[in-house]
CSV table of C-alpha atoms and ligand atoms in Angstrom, one decimal:
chain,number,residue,atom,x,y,z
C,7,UNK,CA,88.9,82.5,-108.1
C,8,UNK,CA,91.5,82.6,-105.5
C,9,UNK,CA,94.2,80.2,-105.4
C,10,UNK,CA,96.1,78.6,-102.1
C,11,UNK,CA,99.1,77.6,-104.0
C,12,UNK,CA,101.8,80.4,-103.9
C,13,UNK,CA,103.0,82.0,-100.7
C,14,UNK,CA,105.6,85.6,-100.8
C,15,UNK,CA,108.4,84.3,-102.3
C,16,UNK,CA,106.8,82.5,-104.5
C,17,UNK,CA,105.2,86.1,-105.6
C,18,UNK,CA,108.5,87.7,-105.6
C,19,UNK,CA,109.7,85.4,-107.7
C,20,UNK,CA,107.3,86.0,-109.9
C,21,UNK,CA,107.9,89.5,-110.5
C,22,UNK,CA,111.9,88.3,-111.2
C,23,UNK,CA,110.2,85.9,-114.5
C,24,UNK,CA,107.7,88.5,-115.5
C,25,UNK,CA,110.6,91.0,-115.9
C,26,UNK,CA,113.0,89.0,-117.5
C,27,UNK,CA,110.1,87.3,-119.9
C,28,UNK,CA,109.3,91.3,-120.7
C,29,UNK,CA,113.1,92.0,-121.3
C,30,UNK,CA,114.4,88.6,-122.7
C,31,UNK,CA,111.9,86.7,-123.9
C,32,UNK,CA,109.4,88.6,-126.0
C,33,UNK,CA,111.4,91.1,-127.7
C,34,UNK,CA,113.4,88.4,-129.5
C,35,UNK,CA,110.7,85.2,-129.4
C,36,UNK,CA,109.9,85.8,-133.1
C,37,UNK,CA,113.7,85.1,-134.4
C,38,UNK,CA,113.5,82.4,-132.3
C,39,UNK,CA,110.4,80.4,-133.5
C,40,UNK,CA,112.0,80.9,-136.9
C,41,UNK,CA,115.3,79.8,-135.8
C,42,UNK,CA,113.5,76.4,-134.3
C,43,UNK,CA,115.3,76.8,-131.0
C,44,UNK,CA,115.0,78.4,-128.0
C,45,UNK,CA,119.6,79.4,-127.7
C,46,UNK,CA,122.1,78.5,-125.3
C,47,UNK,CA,122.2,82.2,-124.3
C,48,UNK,CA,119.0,81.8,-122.7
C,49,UNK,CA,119.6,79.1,-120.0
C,50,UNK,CA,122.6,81.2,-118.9
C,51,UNK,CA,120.8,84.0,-118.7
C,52,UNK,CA,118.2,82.3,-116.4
C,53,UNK,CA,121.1,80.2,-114.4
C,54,UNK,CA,122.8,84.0,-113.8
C,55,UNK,CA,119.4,85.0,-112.5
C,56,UNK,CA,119.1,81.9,-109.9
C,57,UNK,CA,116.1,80.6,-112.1
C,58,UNK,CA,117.4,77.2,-112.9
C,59,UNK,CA,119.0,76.3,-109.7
C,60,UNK,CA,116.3,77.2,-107.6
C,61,UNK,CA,116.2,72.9,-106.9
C,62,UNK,CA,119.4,72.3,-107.0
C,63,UNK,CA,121.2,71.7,-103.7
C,64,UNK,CA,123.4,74.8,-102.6
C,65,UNK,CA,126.6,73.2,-101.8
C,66,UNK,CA,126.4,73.0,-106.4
C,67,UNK,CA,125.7,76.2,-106.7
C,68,UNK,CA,121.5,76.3,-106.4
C,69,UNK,CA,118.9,77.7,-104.5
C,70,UNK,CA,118.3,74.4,-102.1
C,71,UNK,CA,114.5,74.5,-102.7
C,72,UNK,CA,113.2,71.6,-104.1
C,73,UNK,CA,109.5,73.5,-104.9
C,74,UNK,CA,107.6,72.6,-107.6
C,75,UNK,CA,105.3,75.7,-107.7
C,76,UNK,CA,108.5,78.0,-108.9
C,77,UNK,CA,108.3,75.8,-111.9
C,78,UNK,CA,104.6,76.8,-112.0
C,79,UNK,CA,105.1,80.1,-112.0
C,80,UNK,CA,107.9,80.0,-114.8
C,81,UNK,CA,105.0,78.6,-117.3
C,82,UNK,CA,102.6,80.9,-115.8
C,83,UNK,CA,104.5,83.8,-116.6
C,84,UNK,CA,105.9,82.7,-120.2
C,85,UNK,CA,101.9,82.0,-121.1
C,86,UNK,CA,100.8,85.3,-119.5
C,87,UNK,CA,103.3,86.9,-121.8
C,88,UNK,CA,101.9,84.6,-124.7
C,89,UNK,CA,105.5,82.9,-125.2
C,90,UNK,CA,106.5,79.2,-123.8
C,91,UNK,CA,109.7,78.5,-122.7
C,92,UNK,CA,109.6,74.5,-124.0
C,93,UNK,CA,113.1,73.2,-123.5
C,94,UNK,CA,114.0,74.9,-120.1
C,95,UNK,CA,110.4,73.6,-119.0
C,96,UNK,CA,111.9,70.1,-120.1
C,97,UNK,CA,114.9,70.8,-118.4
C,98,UNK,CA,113.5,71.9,-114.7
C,99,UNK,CA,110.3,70.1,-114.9
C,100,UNK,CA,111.2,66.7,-116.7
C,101,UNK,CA,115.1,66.2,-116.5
C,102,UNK,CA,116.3,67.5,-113.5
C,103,UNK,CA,114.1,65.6,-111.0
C,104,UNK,CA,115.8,62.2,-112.5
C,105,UNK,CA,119.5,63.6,-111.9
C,106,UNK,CA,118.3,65.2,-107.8
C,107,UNK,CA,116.6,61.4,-107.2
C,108,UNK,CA,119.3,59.3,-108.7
C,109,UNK,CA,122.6,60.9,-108.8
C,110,UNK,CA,125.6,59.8,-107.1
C,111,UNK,CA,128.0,62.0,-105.1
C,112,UNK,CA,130.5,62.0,-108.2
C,113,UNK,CA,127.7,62.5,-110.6
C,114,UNK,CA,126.4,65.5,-108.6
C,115,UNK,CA,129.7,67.2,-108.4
C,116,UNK,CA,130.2,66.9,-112.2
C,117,UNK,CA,126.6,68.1,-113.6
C,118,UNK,CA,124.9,69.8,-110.9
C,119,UNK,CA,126.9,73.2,-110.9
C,120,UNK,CA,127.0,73.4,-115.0
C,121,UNK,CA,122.7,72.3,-114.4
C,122,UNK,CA,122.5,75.3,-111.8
C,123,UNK,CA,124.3,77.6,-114.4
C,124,UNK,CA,122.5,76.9,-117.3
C,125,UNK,CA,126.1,76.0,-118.9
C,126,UNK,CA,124.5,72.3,-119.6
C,127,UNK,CA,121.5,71.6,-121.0
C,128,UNK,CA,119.6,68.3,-121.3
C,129,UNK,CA,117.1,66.1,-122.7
C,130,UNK,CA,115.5,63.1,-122.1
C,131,UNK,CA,115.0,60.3,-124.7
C,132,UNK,CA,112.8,57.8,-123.9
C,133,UNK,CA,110.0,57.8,-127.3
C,134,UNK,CA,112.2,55.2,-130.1
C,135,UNK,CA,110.4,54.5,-133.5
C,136,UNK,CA,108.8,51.7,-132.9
C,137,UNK,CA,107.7,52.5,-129.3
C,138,UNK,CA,106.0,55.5,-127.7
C,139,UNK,CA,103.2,55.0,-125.5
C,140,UNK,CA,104.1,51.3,-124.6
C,141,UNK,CA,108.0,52.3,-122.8
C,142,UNK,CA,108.3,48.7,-122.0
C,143,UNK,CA,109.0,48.0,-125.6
C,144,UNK,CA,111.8,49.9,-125.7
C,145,UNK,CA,114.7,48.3,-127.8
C,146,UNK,CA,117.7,50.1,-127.9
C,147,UNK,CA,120.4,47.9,-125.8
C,148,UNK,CA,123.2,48.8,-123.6
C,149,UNK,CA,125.3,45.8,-123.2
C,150,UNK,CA,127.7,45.7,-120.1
C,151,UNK,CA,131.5,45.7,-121.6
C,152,UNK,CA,134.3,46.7,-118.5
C,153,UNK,CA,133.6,49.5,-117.4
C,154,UNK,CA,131.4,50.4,-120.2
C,155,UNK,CA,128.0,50.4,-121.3
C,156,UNK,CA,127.7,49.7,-125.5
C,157,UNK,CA,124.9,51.5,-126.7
C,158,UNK,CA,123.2,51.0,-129.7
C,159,UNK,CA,119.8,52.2,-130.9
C,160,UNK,CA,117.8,55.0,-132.2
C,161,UNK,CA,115.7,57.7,-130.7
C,162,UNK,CA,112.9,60.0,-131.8
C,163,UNK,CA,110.8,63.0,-130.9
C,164,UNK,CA,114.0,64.7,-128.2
C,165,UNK,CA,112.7,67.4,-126.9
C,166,UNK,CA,116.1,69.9,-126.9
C,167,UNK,CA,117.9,67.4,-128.2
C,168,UNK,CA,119.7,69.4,-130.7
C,169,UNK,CA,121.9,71.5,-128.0
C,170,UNK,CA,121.6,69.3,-125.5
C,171,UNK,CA,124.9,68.4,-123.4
C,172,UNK,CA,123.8,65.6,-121.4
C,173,UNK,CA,120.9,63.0,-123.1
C,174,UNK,CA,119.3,60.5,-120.2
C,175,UNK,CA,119.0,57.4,-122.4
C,176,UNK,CA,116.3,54.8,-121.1
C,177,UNK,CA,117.9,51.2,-122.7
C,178,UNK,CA,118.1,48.0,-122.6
C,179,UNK,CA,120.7,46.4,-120.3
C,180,UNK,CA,118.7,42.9,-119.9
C,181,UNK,CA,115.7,41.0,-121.2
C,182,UNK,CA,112.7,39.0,-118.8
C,183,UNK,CA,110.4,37.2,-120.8
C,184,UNK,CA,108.2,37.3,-117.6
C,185,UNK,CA,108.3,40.9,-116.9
C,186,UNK,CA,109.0,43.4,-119.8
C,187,UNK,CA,109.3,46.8,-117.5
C,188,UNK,CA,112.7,44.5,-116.3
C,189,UNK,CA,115.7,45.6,-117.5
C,190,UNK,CA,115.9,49.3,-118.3
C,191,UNK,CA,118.7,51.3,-117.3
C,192,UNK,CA,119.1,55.5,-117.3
C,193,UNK,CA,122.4,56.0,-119.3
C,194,UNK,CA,123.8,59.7,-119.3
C,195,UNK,CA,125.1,60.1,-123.1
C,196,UNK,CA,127.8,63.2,-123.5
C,197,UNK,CA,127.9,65.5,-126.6
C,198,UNK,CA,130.8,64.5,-127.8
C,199,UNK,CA,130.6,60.6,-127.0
C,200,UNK,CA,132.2,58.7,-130.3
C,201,UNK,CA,128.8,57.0,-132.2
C,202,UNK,CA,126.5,59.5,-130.9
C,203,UNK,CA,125.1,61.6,-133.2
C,204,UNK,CA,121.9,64.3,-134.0
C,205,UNK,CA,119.4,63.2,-136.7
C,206,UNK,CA,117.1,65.4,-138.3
C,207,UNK,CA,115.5,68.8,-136.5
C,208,UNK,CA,112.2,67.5,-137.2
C,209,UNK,CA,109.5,70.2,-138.7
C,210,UNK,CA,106.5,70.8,-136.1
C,211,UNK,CA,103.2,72.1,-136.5
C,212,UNK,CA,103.5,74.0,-133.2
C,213,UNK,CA,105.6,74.8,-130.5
C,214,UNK,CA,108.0,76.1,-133.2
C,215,UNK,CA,110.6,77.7,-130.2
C,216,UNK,CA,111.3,74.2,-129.1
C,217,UNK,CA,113.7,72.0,-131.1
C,218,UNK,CA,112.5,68.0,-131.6
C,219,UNK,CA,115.0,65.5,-133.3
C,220,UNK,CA,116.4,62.4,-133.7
C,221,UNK,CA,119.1,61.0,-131.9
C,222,UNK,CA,121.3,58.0,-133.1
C,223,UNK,CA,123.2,55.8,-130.6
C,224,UNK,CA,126.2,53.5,-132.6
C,225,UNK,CA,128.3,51.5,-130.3
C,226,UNK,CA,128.6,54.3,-128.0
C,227,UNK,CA,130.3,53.8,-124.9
C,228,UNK,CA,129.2,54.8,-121.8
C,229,UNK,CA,131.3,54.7,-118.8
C,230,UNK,CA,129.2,52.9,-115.6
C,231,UNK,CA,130.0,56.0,-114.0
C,232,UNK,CA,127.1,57.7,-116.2
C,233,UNK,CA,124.6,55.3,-115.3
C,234,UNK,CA,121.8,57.4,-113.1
C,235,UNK,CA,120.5,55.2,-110.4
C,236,UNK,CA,120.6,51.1,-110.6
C,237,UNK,CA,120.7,48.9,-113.5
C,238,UNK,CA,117.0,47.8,-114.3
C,239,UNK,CA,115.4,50.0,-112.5
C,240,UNK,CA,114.5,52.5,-115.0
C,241,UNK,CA,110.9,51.6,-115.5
C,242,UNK,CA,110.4,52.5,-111.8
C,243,UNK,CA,112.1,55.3,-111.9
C,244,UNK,CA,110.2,56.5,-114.6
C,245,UNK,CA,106.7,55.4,-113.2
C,246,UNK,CA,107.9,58.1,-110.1
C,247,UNK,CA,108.8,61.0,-112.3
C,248,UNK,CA,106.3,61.2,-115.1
C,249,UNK,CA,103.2,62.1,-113.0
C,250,UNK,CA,105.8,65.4,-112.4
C,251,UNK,CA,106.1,65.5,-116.4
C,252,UNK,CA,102.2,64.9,-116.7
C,253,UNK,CA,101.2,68.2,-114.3
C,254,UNK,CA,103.8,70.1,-116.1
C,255,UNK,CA,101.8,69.7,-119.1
C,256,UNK,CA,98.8,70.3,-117.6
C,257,UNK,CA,100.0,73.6,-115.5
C,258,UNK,CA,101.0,74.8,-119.1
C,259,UNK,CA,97.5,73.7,-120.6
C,260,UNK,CA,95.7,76.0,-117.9
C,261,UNK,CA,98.1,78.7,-118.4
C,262,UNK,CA,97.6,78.9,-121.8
C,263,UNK,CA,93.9,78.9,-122.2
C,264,UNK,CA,94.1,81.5,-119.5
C,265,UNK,CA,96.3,83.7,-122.3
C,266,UNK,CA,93.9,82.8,-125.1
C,267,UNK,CA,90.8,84.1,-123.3
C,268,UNK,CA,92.5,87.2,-122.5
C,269,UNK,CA,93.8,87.6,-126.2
C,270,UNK,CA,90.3,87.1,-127.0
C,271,UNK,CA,88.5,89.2,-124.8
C,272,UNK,CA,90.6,91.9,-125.9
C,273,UNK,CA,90.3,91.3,-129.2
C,274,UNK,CA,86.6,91.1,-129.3
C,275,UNK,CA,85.9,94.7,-127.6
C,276,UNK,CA,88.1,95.8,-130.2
C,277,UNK,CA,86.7,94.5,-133.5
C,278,UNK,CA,83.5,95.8,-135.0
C,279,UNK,CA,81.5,94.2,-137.1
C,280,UNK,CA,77.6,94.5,-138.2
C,281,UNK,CA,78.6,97.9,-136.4
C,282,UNK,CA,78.9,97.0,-133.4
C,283,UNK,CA,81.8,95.0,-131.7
C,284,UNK,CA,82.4,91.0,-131.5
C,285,UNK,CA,81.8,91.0,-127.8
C,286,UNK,CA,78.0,92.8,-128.0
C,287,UNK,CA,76.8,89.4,-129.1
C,288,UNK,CA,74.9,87.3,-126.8
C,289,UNK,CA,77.0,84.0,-128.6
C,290,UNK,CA,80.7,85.7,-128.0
C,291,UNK,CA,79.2,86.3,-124.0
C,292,UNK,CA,78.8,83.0,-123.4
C,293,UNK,CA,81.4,81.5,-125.4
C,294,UNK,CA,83.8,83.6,-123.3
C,295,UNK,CA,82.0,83.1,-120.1
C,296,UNK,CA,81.8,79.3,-120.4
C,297,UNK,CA,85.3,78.9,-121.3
C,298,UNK,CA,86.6,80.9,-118.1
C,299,UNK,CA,83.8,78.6,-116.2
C,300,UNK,CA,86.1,76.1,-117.6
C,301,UNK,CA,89.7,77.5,-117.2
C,302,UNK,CA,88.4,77.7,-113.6
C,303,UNK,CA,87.5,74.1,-113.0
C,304,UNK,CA,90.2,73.1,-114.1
C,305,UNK,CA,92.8,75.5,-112.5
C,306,UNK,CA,90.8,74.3,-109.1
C,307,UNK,CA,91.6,70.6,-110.1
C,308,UNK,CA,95.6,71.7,-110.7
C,309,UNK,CA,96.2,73.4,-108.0
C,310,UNK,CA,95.0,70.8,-105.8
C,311,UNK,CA,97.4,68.5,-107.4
C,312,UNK,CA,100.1,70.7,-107.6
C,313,UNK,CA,100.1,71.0,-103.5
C,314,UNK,CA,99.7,67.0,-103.5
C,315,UNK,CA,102.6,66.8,-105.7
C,316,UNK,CA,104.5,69.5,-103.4
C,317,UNK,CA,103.9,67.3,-100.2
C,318,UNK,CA,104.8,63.7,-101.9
C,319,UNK,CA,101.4,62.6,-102.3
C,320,UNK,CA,100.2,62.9,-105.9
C,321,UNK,CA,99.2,59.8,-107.5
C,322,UNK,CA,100.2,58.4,-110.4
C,323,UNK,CA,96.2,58.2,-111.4
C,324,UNK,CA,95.7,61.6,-110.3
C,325,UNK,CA,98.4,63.0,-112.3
C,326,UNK,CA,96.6,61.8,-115.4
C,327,UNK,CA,93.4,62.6,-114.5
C,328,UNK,CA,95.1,66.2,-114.1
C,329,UNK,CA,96.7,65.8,-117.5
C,330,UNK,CA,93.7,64.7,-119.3
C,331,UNK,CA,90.9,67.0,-118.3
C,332,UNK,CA,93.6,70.2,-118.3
C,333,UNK,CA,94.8,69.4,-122.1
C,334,UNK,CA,90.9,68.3,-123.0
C,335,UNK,CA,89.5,71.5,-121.8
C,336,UNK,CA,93.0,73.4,-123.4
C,337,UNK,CA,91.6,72.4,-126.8
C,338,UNK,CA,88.2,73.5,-126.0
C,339,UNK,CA,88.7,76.7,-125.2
C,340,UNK,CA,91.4,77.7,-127.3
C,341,UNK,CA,89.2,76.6,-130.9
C,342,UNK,CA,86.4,78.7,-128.9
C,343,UNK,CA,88.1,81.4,-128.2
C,344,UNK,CA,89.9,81.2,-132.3
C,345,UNK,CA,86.2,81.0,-133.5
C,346,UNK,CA,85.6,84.4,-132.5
C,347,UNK,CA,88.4,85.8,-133.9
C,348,UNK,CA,87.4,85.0,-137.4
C,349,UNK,CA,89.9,85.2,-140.1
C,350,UNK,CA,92.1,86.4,-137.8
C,351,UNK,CA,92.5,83.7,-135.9
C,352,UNK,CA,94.1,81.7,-138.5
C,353,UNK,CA,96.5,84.4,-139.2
C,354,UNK,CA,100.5,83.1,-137.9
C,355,UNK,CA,100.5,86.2,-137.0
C,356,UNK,CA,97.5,86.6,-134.3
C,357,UNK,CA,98.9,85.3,-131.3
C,358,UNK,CA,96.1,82.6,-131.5
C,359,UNK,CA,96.8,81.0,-133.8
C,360,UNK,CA,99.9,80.3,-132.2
C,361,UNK,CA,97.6,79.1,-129.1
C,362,UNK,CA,95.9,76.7,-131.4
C,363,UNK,CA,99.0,75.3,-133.0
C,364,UNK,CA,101.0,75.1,-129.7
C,365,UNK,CA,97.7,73.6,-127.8
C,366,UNK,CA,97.6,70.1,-130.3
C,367,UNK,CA,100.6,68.7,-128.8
C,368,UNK,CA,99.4,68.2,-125.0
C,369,UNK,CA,96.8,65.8,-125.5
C,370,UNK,CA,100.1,63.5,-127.1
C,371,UNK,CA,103.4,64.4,-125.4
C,372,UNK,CA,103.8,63.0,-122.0
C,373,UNK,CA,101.5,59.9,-122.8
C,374,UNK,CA,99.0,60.4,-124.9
C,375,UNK,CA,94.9,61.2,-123.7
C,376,UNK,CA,94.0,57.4,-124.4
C,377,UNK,CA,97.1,56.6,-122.3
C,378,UNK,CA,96.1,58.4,-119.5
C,379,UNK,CA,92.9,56.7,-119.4
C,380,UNK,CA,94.3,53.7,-119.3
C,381,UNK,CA,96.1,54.9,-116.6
C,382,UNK,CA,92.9,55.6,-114.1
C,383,UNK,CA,91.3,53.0,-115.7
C,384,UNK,CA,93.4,51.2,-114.2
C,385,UNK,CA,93.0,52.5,-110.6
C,386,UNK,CA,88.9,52.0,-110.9
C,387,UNK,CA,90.0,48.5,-111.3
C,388,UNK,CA,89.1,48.3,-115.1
O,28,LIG,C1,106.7,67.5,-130.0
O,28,LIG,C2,107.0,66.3,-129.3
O,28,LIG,C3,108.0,66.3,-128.2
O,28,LIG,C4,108.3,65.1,-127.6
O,28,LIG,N1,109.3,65.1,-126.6
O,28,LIG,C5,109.8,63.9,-126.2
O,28,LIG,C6,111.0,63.9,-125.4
O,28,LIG,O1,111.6,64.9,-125.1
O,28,LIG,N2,111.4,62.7,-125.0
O,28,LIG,C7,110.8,61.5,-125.3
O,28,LIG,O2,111.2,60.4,-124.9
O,28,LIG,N3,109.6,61.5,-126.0
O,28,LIG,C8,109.1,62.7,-126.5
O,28,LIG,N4,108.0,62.7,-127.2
O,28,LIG,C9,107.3,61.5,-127.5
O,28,LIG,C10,105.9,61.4,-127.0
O,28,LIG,O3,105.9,61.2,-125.6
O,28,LIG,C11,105.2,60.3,-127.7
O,28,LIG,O4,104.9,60.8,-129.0
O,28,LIG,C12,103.9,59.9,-127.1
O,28,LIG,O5,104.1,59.3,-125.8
O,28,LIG,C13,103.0,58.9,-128.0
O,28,LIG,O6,103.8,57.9,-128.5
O,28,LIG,P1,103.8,57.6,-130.1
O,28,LIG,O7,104.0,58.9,-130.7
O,28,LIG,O8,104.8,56.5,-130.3
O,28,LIG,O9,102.3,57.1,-130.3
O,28,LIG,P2,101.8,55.6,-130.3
O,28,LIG,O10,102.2,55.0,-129.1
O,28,LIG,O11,102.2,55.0,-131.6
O,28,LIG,O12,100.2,55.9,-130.3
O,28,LIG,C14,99.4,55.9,-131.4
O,28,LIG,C15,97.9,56.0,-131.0
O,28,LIG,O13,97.6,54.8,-130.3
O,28,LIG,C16,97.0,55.2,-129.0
O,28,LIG,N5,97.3,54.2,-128.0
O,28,LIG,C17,98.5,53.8,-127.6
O,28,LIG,N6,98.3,52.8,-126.6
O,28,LIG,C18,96.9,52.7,-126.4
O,28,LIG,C19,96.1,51.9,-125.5
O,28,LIG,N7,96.7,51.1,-124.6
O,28,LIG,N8,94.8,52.1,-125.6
O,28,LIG,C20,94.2,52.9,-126.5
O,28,LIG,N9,94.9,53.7,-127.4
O,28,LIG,C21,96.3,53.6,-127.3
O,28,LIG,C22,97.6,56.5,-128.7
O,28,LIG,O14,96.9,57.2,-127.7
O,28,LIG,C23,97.7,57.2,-130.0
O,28,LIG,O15,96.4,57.8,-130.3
O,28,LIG,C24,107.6,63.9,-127.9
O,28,LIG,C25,106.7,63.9,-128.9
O,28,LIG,C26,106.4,65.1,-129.6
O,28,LIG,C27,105.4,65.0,-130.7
């Protein structure tokens, strides 16, 4: 169906990701699933090519266009090509948008150029143990020494967090026992910071390219000058820049099933069986045919919020209705579309079953399905 989202140079910078996914990306995405990481070489090979920077302001070294739907087309082009790009999706989609909003004049001199470059890379650790879905239970503490912040606590699930130069840290700098979203502060940690160190790479059932750890926080000090934005004010902070994580995962979701009903349709012309091919049957027709009904709806529903989000004017509610029917219909059509690939399709190496794994995580990361329906729950006034 045709889409309103993207204009020309939105299109031209398509063709710039679909070449450099061709070149790049694919030829070496096996050695890096196995290696569990997506390298360093990567982002400066994107920040060479203007593809990181395109938000950042040009007097740092980027592109001065603060447009969400070249982020789009960087998923759309890594699913097209069946390969996901996790961490510098992270990175653009989920980190960068808290360093353009919050930091300060010094802050921006010293990250945004090595951000634009690729030269830094980032994560963002929010997720602890003991809290996930519920951020205002968040317990590590920054305690306010000089000119210092002391940081102590423990963080789980880092997306990137392995490489990552620069870790926003959502802590504790003060406790309201009247409001609990009081009192959390963004902290950027440094590699390198004394008491800050990497746990364990932890093993994944999916979206293998992507590195997830632990991070350990031990009476690190933070100078002041590497708090992003104002002391207690994380929770709001973070209440205006998830619905931009929430869409990312969704523009991914779409993207994706979009991949697997290609691979399938493909594969089903191709594979004979009873002596005649998969997609001869009546079932695999309307399997196929309802799941692109589907990918449809849904990409309808996206795009709409991606030009809301573009203008300022996407909802926190309608971000997760976004998120939860995209993911939901994700998992529908990519176990469809696996069905008819047989015993195939649970072969690592069809690139379904890669689909399949890679799909699980949506309906979690980003606040879980159930979270999201709290979420508009909420805005029906439940
Ligand atoms: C691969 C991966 C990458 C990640 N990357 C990052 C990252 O880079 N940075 C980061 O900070 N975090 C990251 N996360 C963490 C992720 O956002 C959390 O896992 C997610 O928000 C859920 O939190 P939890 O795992 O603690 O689950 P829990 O909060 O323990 O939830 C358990 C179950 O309870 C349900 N539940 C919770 N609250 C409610 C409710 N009110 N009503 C009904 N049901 C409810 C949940 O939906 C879920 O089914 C990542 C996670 C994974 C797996």
């Amino acid at each position: 169906m045709r889409r309103e989202v993207f204009h020309a140079d939105h299109e031209e910078f398509r063709k710039l990701v679909r070449e450099f996914v061709a070149k790049e990306v694919v030829p070496n995405y096996p050695s890096w699933e196995k290696a569990g990481r997506l390298p360093r070489s990567v982002f400066e090979q994107l920040g060479s090519l203007g593809l990181l920077g395109m938000a950042v302001p040009e007097e740092y070294g980027g592109a001065g266009l603060d447009d969400y739907r070249y982020n789009v087309v960087l998923q759309e082009e890594a699913a097209r090509a069946l390969v996901t790009l996790g961490t510098v999706r992270t990175q653009l989609d989920v980190v960068l948008p808290y360093f353009l909003a919050y930091a300060d004049e010094a802050q921006r001199q010293r990250w945004f150029p090595g951000l634009a470059s690729g030269k830094l890379l980032t994560a963002i650790a929010m997720t602890e143990p003991g809290t996930g879905s519920d951020l205002a239970g968040i317990r590590s503490t920054a305690v306010r020494d000089g000119d210092a912040y002391v940081l102590n606590g423990a963080k789980t699930f880092i997306t990137g967090g392995l490489l990552a130069d620069l870790v926003i840290v959502v802590a504790r700098t003060s406790t309201d026992p009247e409001n609990r979203r009081a009192g959390l502060t963004l902290l950027v940690v440094e590699d390198g910071m004394p008491g800050f160190t990497r746990g364990r790479v932890l093993e994944k059932m999916g979206i293998k390219v992507q590195d997830t750890v632990e991070l350990a926080f031990d009476d690190v000090r933070v100078p002041v000058a590497n708090r992003l934005g104002e002391e207690g004010a994380a929770f709001r902070y973070l209440g205006h820049n998830l619905p931009q994580e929430r869409m990312t995962v969704a523009v991914g979701s779409v993207a994706q099933a979009r991949a697997a009903l290609e691979a399938t349709i493909a594969y089903v012309k191709e594979r004979e069986v009873f002596g005649k091919t998969v997609a001869s049957f009546q079932n695999t027709k309307f399997e196929l045919a309802a799941v692109a009904a589907e990918i449809e709806a849904a990409q309808t529903m996206l795009d709409r919020a991606v030009l809301d989000l573009v203008d300022g004017e996407l909802s926190g509610a309608d971000a997760a209705k976004v998120k939860l029917f995209c993911t939901e219909m994700q998992a529908r059509a990519v176990d469809r579309c696996l069905q008819l690939f047989g015993g195939y399709g649970y072969m690592a190496e069809y690139p379904i079953a890669r689909l399949y794994t890679d799909a699980r995580i949506t309906r979690i990361y980003a606040g879980t399905s159930e979270v999201m329906k709290v979420i508009i729950a909420k805005s029906l006034g439940l």
